mmCIF file of C-alpha atoms and ligand atoms in Angstrom:
data_model
loop_
_atom_site.group_PDB
_atom_site.id
_atom_site.type_symbol
_atom_site.label_atom_id
_atom_site.label_comp_id
_atom_site.label_asym_id
_atom_site.label_seq_id
_atom_site.Cartn_x
_atom_site.Cartn_y
_atom_site.Cartn_z
ATOM 1 C CA MET G 733 -20.700 -5.335 2.560
ATOM 2 C CA THR G 734 -18.280 -4.967 -0.346
ATOM 3 C CA ARG G 735 -14.636 -4.678 0.560
ATOM 4 C CA GLN G 736 -12.857 -1.835 -1.246
ATOM 5 C CA ALA G 737 -10.115 -2.791 -3.711
ATOM 6 C CA ILE G 738 -7.070 -0.544 -4.005
ATOM 7 C CA VAL G 739 -4.333 -0.348 -6.595
ATOM 8 C CA ALA G 740 -1.450 1.772 -5.301
ATOM 9 C CA ALA G 741 1.503 2.951 -7.366
ATOM 10 C CA ASN G 742 4.847 3.230 -5.594
ATOM 11 C CA TRP G 743 7.088 5.323 -7.821
ATOM 12 C CA LYS G 744 9.949 4.988 -5.286
ATOM 13 C CA MET G 745 12.774 7.479 -6.102
ATOM 14 C CA ASN G 746 11.780 7.628 -9.771
ATOM 15 C CA GLY G 747 9.851 10.044 -11.912
ATOM 16 C CA ASP G 748 9.741 13.757 -12.605
ATOM 17 C CA SER G 749 7.302 16.422 -13.825
ATOM 18 C CA ALA G 750 7.245 14.761 -17.234
ATOM 19 C CA LEU G 751 6.049 11.493 -15.657
ATOM 20 C CA VAL G 752 3.375 13.411 -13.746
ATOM 21 C CA ASP G 753 2.070 14.764 -17.062
ATOM 22 C CA THR G 754 2.316 11.416 -18.855
ATOM 23 C CA MET G 755 0.442 9.664 -16.059
ATOM 24 C CA VAL G 756 -2.310 12.275 -15.837
ATOM 25 C CA SER G 757 -2.960 12.193 -19.578
ATOM 26 C CA GLY G 758 -2.551 8.391 -19.704
ATOM 27 C CA LEU G 759 -5.210 7.848 -17.024
ATOM 28 C CA ALA G 760 -7.752 10.209 -18.625
ATOM 29 C CA ASP G 761 -9.867 7.393 -20.099
ATOM 30 C CA ILE G 762 -9.305 4.814 -17.343
ATOM 31 C CA LYS G 763 -12.152 2.351 -16.714
ATOM 32 C CA LEU G 764 -12.501 1.290 -13.091
ATOM 33 C CA SER G 765 -14.978 -1.063 -11.449
ATOM 34 C CA SER G 766 -17.007 0.348 -8.588
ATOM 35 C CA HIS G 767 -15.409 -0.101 -5.144
ATOM 36 C CA VAL G 768 -11.903 0.473 -6.548
ATOM 37 C CA ASP G 769 -9.553 3.242 -5.467
ATOM 38 C CA VAL G 770 -6.296 4.083 -7.205
ATOM 39 C CA VAL G 771 -3.528 5.743 -5.183
ATOM 40 C CA ILE G 772 -0.434 7.150 -6.878
ATOM 41 C CA CYS G 773 2.557 7.722 -4.596
ATOM 42 C CA PRO G 774 5.300 9.860 -6.145
ATOM 43 C CA SER G 775 8.295 11.294 -4.263
ATOM 44 C CA PHE G 776 7.567 14.223 -1.943
ATOM 45 C CA PRO G 777 8.412 17.049 -4.423
ATOM 46 C CA TYR G 778 5.685 15.882 -6.836
ATOM 47 C CA LEU G 779 2.824 15.241 -4.396
ATOM 48 C CA SER G 780 1.195 18.616 -4.792
ATOM 49 C CA GLU G 781 1.801 18.921 -8.525
ATOM 50 C CA LEU G 782 0.302 15.489 -9.191
ATOM 51 C CA ASN G 783 -2.697 16.181 -6.953
ATOM 52 C CA GLN G 784 -3.417 19.517 -8.622
ATOM 53 C CA LYS G 785 -3.034 18.128 -12.132
ATOM 54 C CA ILE G 786 -5.344 15.177 -11.373
ATOM 55 C CA LYS G 787 -7.982 17.653 -10.199
ATOM 56 C CA ALA G 788 -7.433 20.074 -13.084
ATOM 57 C CA ALA G 789 -7.766 17.226 -15.605
ATOM 58 C CA LYS G 790 -10.958 16.062 -13.808
ATOM 59 C CA LEU G 791 -9.706 12.475 -13.664
ATOM 60 C CA ASN G 792 -11.911 9.755 -12.182
ATOM 61 C CA GLU G 793 -12.612 10.700 -8.547
ATOM 62 C CA ALA G 794 -11.379 7.296 -7.432
ATOM 63 C CA ILE G 795 -7.810 8.371 -8.296
ATOM 64 C CA HIS G 796 -5.923 9.697 -5.271
ATOM 65 C CA VAL G 797 -2.386 10.754 -4.380
ATOM 66 C CA GLY G 798 -0.415 9.202 -1.527
ATOM 67 C CA SER G 799 2.949 9.697 0.120
ATOM 68 C CA GLN G 800 5.663 7.010 0.265
ATOM 69 C CA ASN G 801 6.485 7.764 3.881
ATOM 70 C CA VAL G 802 5.716 10.072 6.811
ATOM 71 C CA SER G 803 7.312 10.920 10.152
ATOM 72 C CA GLU G 804 5.896 9.512 13.368
ATOM 73 C CA HIS G 805 6.641 12.895 14.992
ATOM 74 C CA GLU G 806 4.251 15.821 14.923
ATOM 75 C CA SER G 807 6.729 18.624 14.161
ATOM 76 C CA GLY G 808 10.100 20.004 15.218
ATOM 77 C CA ALA G 809 13.796 19.295 14.793
ATOM 78 C CA PHE G 810 13.634 16.325 12.391
ATOM 79 C CA THR G 811 15.606 17.488 9.358
ATOM 80 C CA GLY G 812 14.499 15.897 6.115
ATOM 81 C CA GLU G 813 11.253 14.486 7.520
ATOM 82 C CA ILE G 814 7.649 15.198 6.472
ATOM 83 C CA SER G 815 4.751 15.380 8.937
ATOM 84 C CA THR G 816 1.184 14.114 8.696
ATOM 85 C CA ALA G 817 -0.004 17.736 9.006
ATOM 86 C CA MET G 818 2.026 18.688 5.933
ATOM 87 C CA LEU G 819 0.439 15.865 3.939
ATOM 88 C CA LYS G 820 -3.029 16.954 5.046
ATOM 89 C CA ASP G 821 -2.135 20.525 4.121
ATOM 90 C CA LEU G 822 -1.415 19.277 0.582
ATOM 91 C CA ALA G 823 -4.780 17.421 0.558
ATOM 92 C CA ILE G 824 -3.059 14.018 0.522
ATOM 93 C CA ASN G 825 -5.132 11.202 2.026
ATOM 94 C CA TYR G 826 -2.978 8.063 1.846
ATOM 95 C CA VAL G 827 0.507 7.138 3.026
ATOM 96 C CA ILE G 828 2.642 4.027 2.519
ATOM 97 C CA VAL G 829 4.148 2.989 5.858
ATOM 98 C CA GLY G 830 6.886 0.458 6.580
ATOM 99 C CA HIS G 831 7.807 -0.410 3.003
ATOM 100 C CA SER G 832 10.468 -3.141 3.031
ATOM 101 C CA GLU G 833 13.017 -0.665 1.649
ATOM 102 C CA ARG G 834 12.316 1.632 4.628
ATOM 103 C CA ARG G 835 12.675 -1.346 6.982
ATOM 104 C CA SER G 836 15.853 -2.757 5.434
ATOM 105 C CA ILE G 837 17.759 0.347 4.232
ATOM 106 C CA TYR G 838 16.612 2.882 6.847
ATOM 107 C CA LYS G 839 16.237 0.354 9.673
ATOM 108 C CA GLU G 840 12.654 1.223 10.543
ATOM 109 C CA THR G 841 11.473 -1.162 13.237
ATOM 110 C CA SER G 842 7.956 -2.548 13.588
ATOM 111 C CA THR G 843 7.535 -0.383 16.702
ATOM 112 C CA GLN G 844 8.440 2.741 14.732
ATOM 113 C CA VAL G 845 6.187 1.652 11.874
ATOM 114 C CA ALA G 846 3.361 1.256 14.406
ATOM 115 C CA LYS G 847 3.932 4.848 15.575
ATOM 116 C CA LYS G 848 3.746 6.040 11.967
ATOM 117 C CA VAL G 849 0.449 4.191 11.451
ATOM 118 C CA HIS G 850 -0.831 5.792 14.659
ATOM 119 C CA ALA G 851 0.235 9.283 13.548
ATOM 120 C CA ALA G 852 -1.325 8.768 10.108
ATOM 121 C CA LEU G 853 -4.675 7.639 11.542
ATOM 122 C CA ASN G 854 -4.716 10.503 14.045
ATOM 123 C CA ALA G 855 -4.337 12.921 11.153
ATOM 124 C CA GLY G 856 -7.083 11.262 9.094
ATOM 125 C CA LEU G 857 -4.691 9.685 6.586
ATOM 126 C CA THR G 858 -5.192 6.102 5.397
ATOM 127 C CA PRO G 859 -1.997 4.130 6.085
ATOM 128 C CA ILE G 860 -0.973 1.386 3.660
ATOM 129 C CA LEU G 861 0.970 -0.837 6.052
ATOM 130 C CA CYS G 862 3.593 -2.948 4.243
ATOM 131 C CA ILE G 863 4.587 -6.318 5.620
ATOM 132 C CA GLY G 864 6.515 -9.213 4.123
ATOM 133 C CA GLU G 865 9.058 -11.938 4.719
ATOM 134 C CA SER G 866 12.518 -12.352 3.208
ATOM 135 C CA GLU G 867 13.485 -15.283 0.997
ATOM 136 C CA ALA G 868 15.411 -16.916 3.864
ATOM 137 C CA GLU G 869 12.452 -16.518 6.231
ATOM 138 C CA ARG G 870 10.115 -18.193 3.725
ATOM 139 C CA ALA G 871 12.638 -20.985 3.154
ATOM 140 C CA THR G 872 12.818 -21.725 6.879
ATOM 141 C CA GLY G 873 9.040 -21.694 7.314
ATOM 142 C CA GLU G 874 8.967 -18.466 9.312
ATOM 143 C CA THR G 875 6.611 -16.479 7.060
ATOM 144 C CA GLU G 876 3.615 -16.507 9.401
ATOM 145 C CA THR G 877 5.717 -15.692 12.472
ATOM 146 C CA VAL G 878 7.348 -12.759 10.674
ATOM 147 C CA LEU G 879 4.049 -11.358 9.395
ATOM 148 C CA SER G 880 2.398 -11.669 12.813
ATOM 149 C CA ALA G 881 5.361 -9.889 14.402
ATOM 150 C CA GLN G 882 4.980 -7.044 11.907
ATOM 151 C CA ILE G 883 1.204 -6.643 12.381
ATOM 152 C CA GLN G 884 0.838 -7.154 16.139
ATOM 153 C CA PRO G 885 2.855 -4.072 17.249
ATOM 154 C CA VAL G 886 0.487 -1.937 15.158
ATOM 155 C CA ILE G 887 -2.574 -3.524 16.787
ATOM 156 C CA ASP G 888 -0.959 -3.095 20.216
ATOM 157 C CA ASP G 889 -0.337 0.588 19.484
ATOM 158 C CA ILE G 890 -3.613 1.686 17.872
ATOM 159 C CA GLY G 891 -6.029 -0.982 19.185
ATOM 160 C CA ILE G 892 -7.819 -3.513 16.984
ATOM 161 C CA ASP G 893 -10.930 -1.327 16.456
ATOM 162 C CA LYS G 894 -8.937 1.428 14.761
ATOM 163 C CA PHE G 895 -7.266 -1.141 12.522
ATOM 164 C CA ILE G 896 -10.467 -1.038 10.448
ATOM 165 C CA ASP G 897 -9.057 2.076 8.749
ATOM 166 C CA VAL G 898 -5.729 0.452 7.847
ATOM 167 C CA VAL G 899 -4.849 -1.089 4.478
ATOM 168 C CA ILE G 900 -2.303 -3.938 4.457
ATOM 169 C CA ALA G 901 0.086 -4.529 1.569
ATOM 170 C CA TYR G 902 1.645 -7.987 1.738
ATOM 171 C CA GLU G 903 4.901 -7.816 -0.177
ATOM 172 C CA PRO G 904 7.250 -10.794 -0.003
ATOM 173 C CA VAL G 905 10.643 -9.070 -0.002
ATOM 174 C CA TRP G 906 12.053 -11.585 -2.502
ATOM 175 C CA ALA G 907 9.381 -10.604 -5.035
ATOM 176 C CA ILE G 908 9.894 -6.814 -4.924
ATOM 177 C CA GLY G 909 11.557 -5.490 -8.051
ATOM 178 C CA THR G 910 12.961 -8.924 -8.880
ATOM 179 C CA GLY G 911 10.484 -10.101 -11.513
ATOM 180 C CA LYS G 912 9.809 -13.138 -9.225
ATOM 181 C CA THR G 913 6.097 -13.042 -8.367
ATOM 182 C CA ALA G 914 4.592 -15.272 -5.722
ATOM 183 C CA SER G 915 2.250 -17.733 -7.448
ATOM 184 C CA SER G 916 -1.374 -16.710 -7.092
ATOM 185 C CA ALA G 917 -1.920 -19.782 -4.885
ATOM 186 C CA MET G 918 0.989 -18.858 -2.600
ATOM 187 C CA ALA G 919 -0.149 -15.234 -2.384
ATOM 188 C CA GLN G 920 -3.750 -16.304 -1.621
ATOM 189 C CA GLU G 921 -2.573 -18.724 1.076
ATOM 190 C CA THR G 922 -0.595 -15.955 2.789
ATOM 191 C CA HIS G 923 -3.418 -13.418 2.450
ATOM 192 C CA GLN G 924 -5.795 -15.957 3.970
ATOM 193 C CA PHE G 925 -3.424 -16.351 6.909
ATOM 194 C CA ILE G 926 -3.346 -12.539 7.385
ATOM 195 C CA ARG G 927 -7.137 -12.332 7.258
ATOM 196 C CA GLN G 928 -7.481 -15.151 9.785
ATOM 197 C CA PHE G 929 -4.885 -13.514 12.045
ATOM 198 C CA LEU G 930 -7.023 -10.350 12.076
ATOM 199 C CA ALA G 931 -10.255 -12.351 12.487
ATOM 200 C CA GLN G 932 -8.937 -13.899 15.703
ATOM 201 C CA GLN G 933 -8.932 -10.361 17.126
ATOM 202 C CA ASN G 934 -11.933 -8.812 15.348
ATOM 203 C CA GLU G 935 -14.020 -10.347 12.562
ATOM 204 C CA LEU G 936 -15.430 -7.067 11.309
ATOM 205 C CA VAL G 937 -11.925 -5.637 10.920
ATOM 206 C CA SER G 938 -10.817 -8.797 9.152
ATOM 207 C CA ASP G 939 -13.733 -8.581 6.678
ATOM 208 C CA LYS G 940 -13.219 -4.911 5.959
ATOM 209 C CA VAL G 941 -9.427 -4.401 5.710
ATOM 210 C CA PRO G 942 -8.194 -4.464 2.081
ATOM 211 C CA LEU G 943 -5.234 -6.828 1.654
ATOM 212 C CA LEU G 944 -3.078 -5.783 -1.293
ATOM 213 C CA TYR G 945 -0.438 -7.983 -2.882
ATOM 214 C CA GLY G 946 2.864 -6.429 -3.980
ATOM 215 C CA GLY G 947 5.885 -7.902 -5.720
ATOM 216 C CA SER G 948 6.463 -7.739 -9.479
ATOM 217 C CA VAL G 949 2.766 -7.333 -10.319
ATOM 218 C CA ASN G 950 2.362 -6.476 -13.995
ATOM 219 C CA ALA G 951 -0.262 -6.271 -16.729
ATOM 220 C CA ALA G 952 0.132 -9.983 -17.490
ATOM 221 C CA ASN G 953 -0.235 -11.431 -13.976
ATOM 222 C CA CYS G 954 -2.587 -8.936 -12.270
ATOM 223 C CA GLU G 955 -5.844 -10.546 -13.339
ATOM 224 C CA GLU G 956 -5.042 -13.947 -11.843
ATOM 225 C CA LEU G 957 -3.663 -12.428 -8.635
ATOM 226 C CA PHE G 958 -6.635 -10.072 -8.140
ATOM 227 C CA ALA G 959 -9.102 -12.921 -8.768
ATOM 228 C CA GLN G 960 -7.979 -14.621 -5.529
ATOM 229 C CA THR G 961 -10.531 -14.506 -2.702
ATOM 230 C CA ASP G 962 -8.358 -12.571 -0.258
ATOM 231 C CA ILE G 963 -6.414 -10.329 -2.648
ATOM 232 C CA ASP G 964 -8.006 -6.872 -2.849
ATOM 233 C CA GLY G 965 -5.677 -5.159 -5.299
ATOM 234 C CA GLY G 966 -1.978 -4.453 -5.341
ATOM 235 C CA LEU G 967 0.962 -2.231 -4.511
ATOM 236 C CA ILE G 968 2.795 -1.760 -7.770
ATOM 237 C CA GLY G 969 6.391 -0.582 -8.196
ATOM 238 C CA GLY G 970 8.067 -0.886 -11.604
ATOM 239 C CA ALA G 971 4.877 -1.371 -13.628
ATOM 240 C CA SER G 972 3.346 1.773 -12.115
ATOM 241 C CA LEU G 973 5.840 3.966 -13.982
ATOM 242 C CA LYS G 974 4.228 3.040 -17.307
ATOM 243 C CA ALA G 975 0.767 4.556 -17.729
ATOM 244 C CA GLU G 976 -0.503 1.890 -20.150
ATOM 245 C CA GLN G 977 0.560 -1.025 -17.929
ATOM 246 C CA PHE G 978 -0.684 0.683 -14.787
ATOM 247 C CA LYS G 979 -4.073 1.334 -16.384
ATOM 248 C CA ILE G 980 -4.495 -2.356 -17.231
ATOM 249 C CA ILE G 981 -3.599 -3.300 -13.648
ATOM 250 C CA CYS G 982 -6.080 -0.781 -12.195
ATOM 251 C CA SER G 983 -8.846 -2.023 -14.481
ATOM 252 C CA ALA G 984 -8.290 -5.614 -13.288
ATOM 253 C CA ALA G 985 -9.165 -4.748 -9.665
ATOM 254 C CA LYS G 986 -12.632 -5.391 -8.252
ATOM 255 C CA GLY G 987 -14.184 -4.905 -4.817
ATOM 256 C CA LYS G 988 -15.148 -8.188 -3.093
HETATM 257 C C1 PEP O 646 7.011 -2.042 -4.464
HETATM 258 O O1 PEP O 646 7.731 -1.109 -4.718
HETATM 259 O O2 PEP O 646 6.366 -2.040 -3.434
HETATM 260 C C2 PEP O 646 6.937 -3.149 -5.425
HETATM 261 C C3 PEP O 646 6.104 -4.129 -5.194
HETATM 262 O O3 PEP O 646 7.764 -3.076 -6.529
HETATM 263 P P1 PEP O 646 7.702 -4.007 -7.835
HETATM 264 O O4 PEP O 646 6.265 -3.995 -8.304
HETATM 265 O O5 PEP O 646 8.621 -3.347 -8.809
HETATM 266 O O6 PEP O 646 8.120 -5.371 -7.439
#
């Protein structure tokens, strides 16, 4: 069995129609290994436009569009929120859930994040579940406790068998947007811990779930990071806004 690699772009609250066009034309000649999916996650207003332009330009079929967030609720009086049904209606298949900015700025709890993962899976969306420790938590040796406490509520909510359809993005909070990347050895060690944590509950799930690394990944460091045994691609912020850089990062990913 080859485990799928994924390179996901998180545009955060950046970008516009011009970036949509630049990215679509920039990715026209992209070279991807087999077993690699690329997921571009713009802000809500550009989801449909990006999806349609990718299809119209007949880009590589491994290039998909994803949302940066979704509501855990089905529908109703939740002003400003977007439902899983709306994403499906726009033919979107991936969603980032529990990004550290959602957890820290918008106070999303791991229980709420678990509900979002549940809602996404129920709708047939692939959730990219973000987890990661702060600098202080790493310094005090709490990394593994923090990561376990972020993953377990999801397993408790959906059940370990359904976790086979989840993608995990490990993003140390101190490495996001700071230019400070975890060393490839440190990232591998943490990914190995995550895989073992899953294996204790289900080995098949542990073998199959792609574990992405996120935190200041760029064209210069992606190859070494993606070469690590338990790193199956990345979640890319800043470098995903530049088509040339993003293309290099995507081309460095390989299924394992
Ligand atoms: C992110 O937004 O998830 C991220 C990892 O950002 P950056 O690559 O800019 O650190």
